[in-house]
mmCIF file of C-alpha atoms in Angstrom:
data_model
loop_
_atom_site.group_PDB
_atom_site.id
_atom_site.type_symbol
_atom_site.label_atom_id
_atom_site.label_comp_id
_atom_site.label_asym_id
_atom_site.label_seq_id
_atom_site.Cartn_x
_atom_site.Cartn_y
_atom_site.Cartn_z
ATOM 1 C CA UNK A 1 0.000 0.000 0.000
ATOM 2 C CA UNK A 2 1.315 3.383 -1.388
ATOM 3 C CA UNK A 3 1.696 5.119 2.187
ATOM 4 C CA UNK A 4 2.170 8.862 2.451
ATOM 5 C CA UNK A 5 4.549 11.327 5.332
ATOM 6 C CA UNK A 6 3.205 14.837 5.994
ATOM 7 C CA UNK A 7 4.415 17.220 8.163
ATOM 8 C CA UNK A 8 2.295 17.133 11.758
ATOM 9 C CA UNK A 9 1.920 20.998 12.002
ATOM 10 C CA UNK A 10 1.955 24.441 10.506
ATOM 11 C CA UNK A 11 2.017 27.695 11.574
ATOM 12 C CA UNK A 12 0.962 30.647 9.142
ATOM 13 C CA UNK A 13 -0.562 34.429 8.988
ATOM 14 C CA UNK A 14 -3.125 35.744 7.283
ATOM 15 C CA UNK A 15 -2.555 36.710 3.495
ATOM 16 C CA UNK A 16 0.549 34.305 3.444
ATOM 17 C CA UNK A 17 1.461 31.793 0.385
ATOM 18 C CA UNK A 18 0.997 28.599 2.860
ATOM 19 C CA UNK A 19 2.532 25.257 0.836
ATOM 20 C CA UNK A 20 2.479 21.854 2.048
ATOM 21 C CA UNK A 21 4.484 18.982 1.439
ATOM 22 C CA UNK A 22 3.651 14.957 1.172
ATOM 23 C CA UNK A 23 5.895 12.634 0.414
ATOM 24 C CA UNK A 24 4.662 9.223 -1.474
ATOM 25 C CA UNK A 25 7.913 7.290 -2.495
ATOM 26 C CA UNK A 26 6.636 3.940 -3.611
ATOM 27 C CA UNK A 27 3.170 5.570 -5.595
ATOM 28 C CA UNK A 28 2.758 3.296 -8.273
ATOM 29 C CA UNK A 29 1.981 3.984 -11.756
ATOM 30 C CA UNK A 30 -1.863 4.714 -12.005
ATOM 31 C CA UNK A 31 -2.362 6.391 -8.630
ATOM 32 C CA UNK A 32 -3.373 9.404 -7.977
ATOM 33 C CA UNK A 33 -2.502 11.952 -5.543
ATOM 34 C CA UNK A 34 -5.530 13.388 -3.411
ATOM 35 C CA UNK A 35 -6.170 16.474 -1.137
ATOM 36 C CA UNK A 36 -8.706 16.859 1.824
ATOM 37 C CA UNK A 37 -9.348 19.374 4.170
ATOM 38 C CA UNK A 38 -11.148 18.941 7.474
ATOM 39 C CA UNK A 39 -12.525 21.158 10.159
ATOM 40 C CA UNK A 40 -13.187 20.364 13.645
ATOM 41 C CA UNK A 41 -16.859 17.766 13.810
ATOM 42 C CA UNK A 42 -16.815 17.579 9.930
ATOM 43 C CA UNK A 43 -16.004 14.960 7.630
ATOM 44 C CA UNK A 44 -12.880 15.532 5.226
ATOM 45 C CA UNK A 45 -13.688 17.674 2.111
ATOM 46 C CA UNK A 46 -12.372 17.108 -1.041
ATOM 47 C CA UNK A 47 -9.839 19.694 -2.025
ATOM 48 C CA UNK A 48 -8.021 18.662 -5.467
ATOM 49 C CA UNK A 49 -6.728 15.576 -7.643
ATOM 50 C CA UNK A 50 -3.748 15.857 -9.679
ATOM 51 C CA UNK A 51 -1.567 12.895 -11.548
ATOM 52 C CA UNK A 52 1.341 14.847 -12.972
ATOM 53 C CA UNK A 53 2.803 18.096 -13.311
ATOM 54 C CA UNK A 54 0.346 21.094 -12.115
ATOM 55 C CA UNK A 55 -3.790 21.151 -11.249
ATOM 56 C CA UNK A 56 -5.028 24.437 -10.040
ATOM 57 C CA UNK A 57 -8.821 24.970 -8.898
ATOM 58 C CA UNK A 58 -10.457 27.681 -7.195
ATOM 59 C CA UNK A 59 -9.300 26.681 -3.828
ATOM 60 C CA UNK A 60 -5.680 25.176 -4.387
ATOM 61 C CA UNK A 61 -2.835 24.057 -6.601
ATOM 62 C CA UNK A 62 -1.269 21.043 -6.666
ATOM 63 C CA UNK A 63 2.422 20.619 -7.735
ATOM 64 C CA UNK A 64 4.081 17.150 -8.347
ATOM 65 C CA UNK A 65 7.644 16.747 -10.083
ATOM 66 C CA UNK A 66 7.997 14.215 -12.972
ATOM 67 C CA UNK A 67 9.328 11.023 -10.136
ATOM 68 C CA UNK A 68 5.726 11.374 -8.482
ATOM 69 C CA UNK A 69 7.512 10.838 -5.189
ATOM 70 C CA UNK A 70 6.156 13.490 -3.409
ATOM 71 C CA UNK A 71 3.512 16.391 -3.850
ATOM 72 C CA UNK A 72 3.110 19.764 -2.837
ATOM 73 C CA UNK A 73 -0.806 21.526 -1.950
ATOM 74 C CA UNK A 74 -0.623 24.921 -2.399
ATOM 75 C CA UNK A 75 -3.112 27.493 -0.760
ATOM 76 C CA UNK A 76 -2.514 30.954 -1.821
ATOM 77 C CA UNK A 77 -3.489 33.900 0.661
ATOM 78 C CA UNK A 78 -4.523 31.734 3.474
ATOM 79 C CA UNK A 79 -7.093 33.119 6.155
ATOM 80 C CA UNK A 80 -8.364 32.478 9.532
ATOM 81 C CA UNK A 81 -11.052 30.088 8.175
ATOM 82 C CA UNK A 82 -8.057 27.999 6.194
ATOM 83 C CA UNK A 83 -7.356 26.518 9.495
ATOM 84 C CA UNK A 84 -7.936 23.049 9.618
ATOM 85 C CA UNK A 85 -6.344 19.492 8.968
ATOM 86 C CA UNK A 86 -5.114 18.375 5.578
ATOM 87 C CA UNK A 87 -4.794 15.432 3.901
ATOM 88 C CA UNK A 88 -2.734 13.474 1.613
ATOM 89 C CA UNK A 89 -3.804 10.258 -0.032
ATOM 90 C CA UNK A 90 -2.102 8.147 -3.108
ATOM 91 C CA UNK A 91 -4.618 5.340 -4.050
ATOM 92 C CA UNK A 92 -3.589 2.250 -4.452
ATOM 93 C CA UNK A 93 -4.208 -0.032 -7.259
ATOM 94 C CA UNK A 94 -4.103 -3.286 -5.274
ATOM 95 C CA UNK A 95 -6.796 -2.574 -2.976
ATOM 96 C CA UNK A 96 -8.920 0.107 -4.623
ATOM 97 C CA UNK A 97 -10.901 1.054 -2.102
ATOM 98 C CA UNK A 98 -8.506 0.821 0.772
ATOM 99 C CA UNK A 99 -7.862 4.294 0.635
ATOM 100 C CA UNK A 100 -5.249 5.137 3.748
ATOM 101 C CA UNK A 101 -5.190 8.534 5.520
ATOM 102 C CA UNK A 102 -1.965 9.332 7.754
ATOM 103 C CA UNK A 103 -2.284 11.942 10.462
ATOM 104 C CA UNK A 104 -2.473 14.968 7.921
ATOM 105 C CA UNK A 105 -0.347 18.253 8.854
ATOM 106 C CA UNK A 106 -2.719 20.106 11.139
ATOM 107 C CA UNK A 107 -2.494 23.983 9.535
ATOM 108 C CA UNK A 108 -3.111 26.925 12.097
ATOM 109 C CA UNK A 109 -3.361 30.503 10.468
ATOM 110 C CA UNK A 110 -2.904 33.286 12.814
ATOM 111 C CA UNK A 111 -4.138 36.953 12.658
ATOM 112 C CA UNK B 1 -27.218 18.407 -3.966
ATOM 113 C CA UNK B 2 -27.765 16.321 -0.924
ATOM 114 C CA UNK B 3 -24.452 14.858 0.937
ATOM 115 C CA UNK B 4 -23.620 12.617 2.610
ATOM 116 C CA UNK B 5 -25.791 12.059 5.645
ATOM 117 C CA UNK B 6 -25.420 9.697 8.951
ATOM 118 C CA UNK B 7 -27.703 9.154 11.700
ATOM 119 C CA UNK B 8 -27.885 9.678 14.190
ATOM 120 C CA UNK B 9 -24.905 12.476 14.515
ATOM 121 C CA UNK B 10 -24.387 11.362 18.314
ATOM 122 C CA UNK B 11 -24.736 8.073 20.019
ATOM 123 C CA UNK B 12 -24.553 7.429 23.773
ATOM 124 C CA UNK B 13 -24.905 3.556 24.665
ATOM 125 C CA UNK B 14 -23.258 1.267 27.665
ATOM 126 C CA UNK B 15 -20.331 -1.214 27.417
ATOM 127 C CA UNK B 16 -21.935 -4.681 26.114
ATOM 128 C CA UNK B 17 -24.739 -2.872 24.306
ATOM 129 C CA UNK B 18 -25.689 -3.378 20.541
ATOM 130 C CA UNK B 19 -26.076 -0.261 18.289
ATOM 131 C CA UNK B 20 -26.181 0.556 14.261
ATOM 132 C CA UNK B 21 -25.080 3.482 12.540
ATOM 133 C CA UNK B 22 -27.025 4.361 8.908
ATOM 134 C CA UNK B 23 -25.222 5.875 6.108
ATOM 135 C CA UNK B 24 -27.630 7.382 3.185
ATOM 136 C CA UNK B 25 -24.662 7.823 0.547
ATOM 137 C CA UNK B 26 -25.298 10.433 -2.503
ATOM 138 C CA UNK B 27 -27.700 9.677 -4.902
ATOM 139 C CA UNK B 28 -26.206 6.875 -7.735
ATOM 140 C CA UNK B 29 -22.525 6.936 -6.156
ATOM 141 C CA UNK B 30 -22.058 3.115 -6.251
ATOM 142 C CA UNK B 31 -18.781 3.099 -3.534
ATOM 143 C CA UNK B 32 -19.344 3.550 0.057
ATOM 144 C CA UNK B 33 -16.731 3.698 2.527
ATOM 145 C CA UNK B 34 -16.896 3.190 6.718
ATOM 146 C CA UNK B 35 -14.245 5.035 8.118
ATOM 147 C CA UNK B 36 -13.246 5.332 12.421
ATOM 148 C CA UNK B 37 -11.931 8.194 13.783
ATOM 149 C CA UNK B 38 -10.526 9.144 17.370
ATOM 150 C CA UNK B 39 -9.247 12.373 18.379
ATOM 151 C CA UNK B 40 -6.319 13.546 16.826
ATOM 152 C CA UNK B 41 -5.841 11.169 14.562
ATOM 153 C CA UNK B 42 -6.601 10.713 10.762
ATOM 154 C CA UNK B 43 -9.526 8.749 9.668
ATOM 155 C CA UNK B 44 -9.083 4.668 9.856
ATOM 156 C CA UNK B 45 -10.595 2.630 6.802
ATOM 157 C CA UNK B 46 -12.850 -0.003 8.379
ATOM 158 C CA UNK B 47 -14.597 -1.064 5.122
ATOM 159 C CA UNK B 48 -15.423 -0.208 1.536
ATOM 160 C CA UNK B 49 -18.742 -1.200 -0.838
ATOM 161 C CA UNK B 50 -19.076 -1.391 -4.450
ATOM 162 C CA UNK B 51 -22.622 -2.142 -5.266
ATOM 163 C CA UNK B 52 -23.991 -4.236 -2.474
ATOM 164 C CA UNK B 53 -21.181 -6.072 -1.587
ATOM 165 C CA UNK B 54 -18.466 -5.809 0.623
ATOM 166 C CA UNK B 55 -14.961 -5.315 -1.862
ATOM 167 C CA UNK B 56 -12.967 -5.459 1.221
ATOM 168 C CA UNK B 57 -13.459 -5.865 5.041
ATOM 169 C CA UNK B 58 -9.530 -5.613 6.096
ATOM 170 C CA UNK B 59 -10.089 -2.667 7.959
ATOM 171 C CA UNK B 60 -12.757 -3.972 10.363
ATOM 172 C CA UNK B 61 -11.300 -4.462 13.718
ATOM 173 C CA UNK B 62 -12.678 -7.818 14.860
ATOM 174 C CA UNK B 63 -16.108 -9.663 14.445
ATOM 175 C CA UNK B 64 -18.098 -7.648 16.418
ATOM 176 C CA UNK B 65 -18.156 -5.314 13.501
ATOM 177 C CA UNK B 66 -20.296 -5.873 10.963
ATOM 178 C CA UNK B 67 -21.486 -3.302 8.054
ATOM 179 C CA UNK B 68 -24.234 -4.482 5.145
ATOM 180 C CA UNK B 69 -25.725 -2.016 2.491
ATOM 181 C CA UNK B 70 -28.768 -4.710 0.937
ATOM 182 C CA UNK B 71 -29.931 -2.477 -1.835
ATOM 183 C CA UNK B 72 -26.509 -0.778 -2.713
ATOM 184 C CA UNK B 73 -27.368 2.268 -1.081
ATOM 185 C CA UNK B 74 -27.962 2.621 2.609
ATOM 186 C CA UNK B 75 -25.104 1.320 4.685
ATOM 187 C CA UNK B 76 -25.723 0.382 8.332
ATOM 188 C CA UNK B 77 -22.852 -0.440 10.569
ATOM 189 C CA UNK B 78 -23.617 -2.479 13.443
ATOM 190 C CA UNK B 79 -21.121 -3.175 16.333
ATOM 191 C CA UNK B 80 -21.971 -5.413 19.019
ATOM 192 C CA UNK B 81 -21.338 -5.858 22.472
ATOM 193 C CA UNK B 82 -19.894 -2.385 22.376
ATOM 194 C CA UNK B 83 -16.737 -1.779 24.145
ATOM 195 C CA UNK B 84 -15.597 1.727 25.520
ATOM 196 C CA UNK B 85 -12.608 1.509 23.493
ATOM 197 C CA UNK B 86 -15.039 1.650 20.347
ATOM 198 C CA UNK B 87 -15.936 5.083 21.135
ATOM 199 C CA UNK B 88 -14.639 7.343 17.914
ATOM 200 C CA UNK B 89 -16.416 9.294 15.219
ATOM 201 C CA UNK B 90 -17.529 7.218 12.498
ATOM 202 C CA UNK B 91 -17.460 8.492 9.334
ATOM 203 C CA UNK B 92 -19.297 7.595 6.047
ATOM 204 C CA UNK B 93 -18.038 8.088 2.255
ATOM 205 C CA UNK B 94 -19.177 7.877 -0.810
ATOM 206 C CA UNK B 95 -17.729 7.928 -4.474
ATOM 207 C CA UNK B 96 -18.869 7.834 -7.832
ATOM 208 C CA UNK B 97 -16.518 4.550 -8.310
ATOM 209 C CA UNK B 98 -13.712 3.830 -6.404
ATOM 210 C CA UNK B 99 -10.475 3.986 -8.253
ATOM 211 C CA UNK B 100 -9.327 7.735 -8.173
ATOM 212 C CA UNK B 101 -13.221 9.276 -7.562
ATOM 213 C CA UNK B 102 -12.752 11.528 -4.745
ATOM 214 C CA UNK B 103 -14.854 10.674 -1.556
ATOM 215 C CA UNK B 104 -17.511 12.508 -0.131
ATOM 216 C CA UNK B 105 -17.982 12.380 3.193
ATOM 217 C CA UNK B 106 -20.841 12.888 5.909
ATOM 218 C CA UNK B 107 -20.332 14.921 9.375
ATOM 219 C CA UNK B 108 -19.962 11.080 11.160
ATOM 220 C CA UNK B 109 -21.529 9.504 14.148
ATOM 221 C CA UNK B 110 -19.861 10.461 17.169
ATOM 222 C CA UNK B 111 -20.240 7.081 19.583
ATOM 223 C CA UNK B 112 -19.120 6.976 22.779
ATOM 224 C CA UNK B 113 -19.820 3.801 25.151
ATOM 225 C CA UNK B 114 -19.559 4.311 28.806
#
């Protein structure tokens, strides 16, 4: 199972570029790299998808280099409400639906 | 659109007791997902549907677990002779399909057994 290290915590202000690394060293070929976010008493929320390269949506980028080892989630001009938990998943072709969380990197935005 | 809903969101029960936690996934997705949760941790995969069977159980902790969804919709999970160590969110997911569809998940069922 493709298995995936965050960092636990990060600290942040207002209006600040905030990026966060995962690294996924033994992805394998057709996975895919996943985002949530959650907020305290709420399930995760989807953020963004990416395989390769660069995905950008309203809410985030995503940035992965051409070994697929490791990602980076992007969240431009955080704010107060960006606070929250994030997660990085890789799913894994040999058990589809065993889709494995870690702890996420818990993001705190101050004023 | 409707999301993901679980009833009920809290559940208060005592050690040895029986209870059942219902999923109603979104409308058509045909993968649904049980996931535990205790605090300050990420979520833990218990078990994962496609259709109305169960595509993998590995996650489920021991047989007092047990999750069904008849019709390939509603999930229930059902734990019995709950133990106070089974008290965690539980949290509910569904997807489209399950290679690469993102989940979509419900608020949970916060258990706690005293």
């Amino acid at each position: 199972l493709a298995k995936t290290t965050q960092p636990i915590s990060m600290d942040s202000y207002e209006g600040q570029e905030v990026n966060i690394t995962c690294s996924h060293n033994n992805i394998a070929t057709n996975d895919y790299i996943t985002w949530y976010q959650q907020f305290p008493s709420q399930g995760p929320r989807f953020i963004i998808q990416g395989y390769k390269t660069k995905v950008t949506n309203e809410v985030a980028s995503l940035f992965i280099p051409a070994d697929r080892k490791s990602s980076t989630l992007s969240l431009p001009r955080v704010s107060l409400s960006d606070t929250a938990v994030y997660y990085c998943l890789v799913g894994d072709k040999e058990s589809q639906g065993n889709l494995i969380f870690g702890k996420g990197t818990k993001l705190s935005v101050k004023p | 659109g409707a999301g993901v809903s679980q009833t009920p969101s809290n559940k208060v029960t005592e050690k040895g007791k029986y209870v059942e936690l219902r999923c109603d996934p979104i409308s058509g997705h045909t993968a649904l997902y049980w996931y535990r949760q205790s605090l300050g941790q990420g979520p833990e995969f218990l078990i994962y549907f496609q259709g109305t069977g169960a595509a993998d159980d590995s996650g489920l902790p021991n047989d007092r677990f047990f999750a069904v969804r008849p019709e390939g919709s509603v999930s229930t999970l059902k734990i019995q002779r709950t133990e106070r160590g089974d008290s965690a969110v539980y949290l509910c997911a569904s997807s489209r399909s399950s290679y690469n569809s993102p989940l979509h998940f419900g608020n949970g069922t916060r258990l706690t057994v005293t």
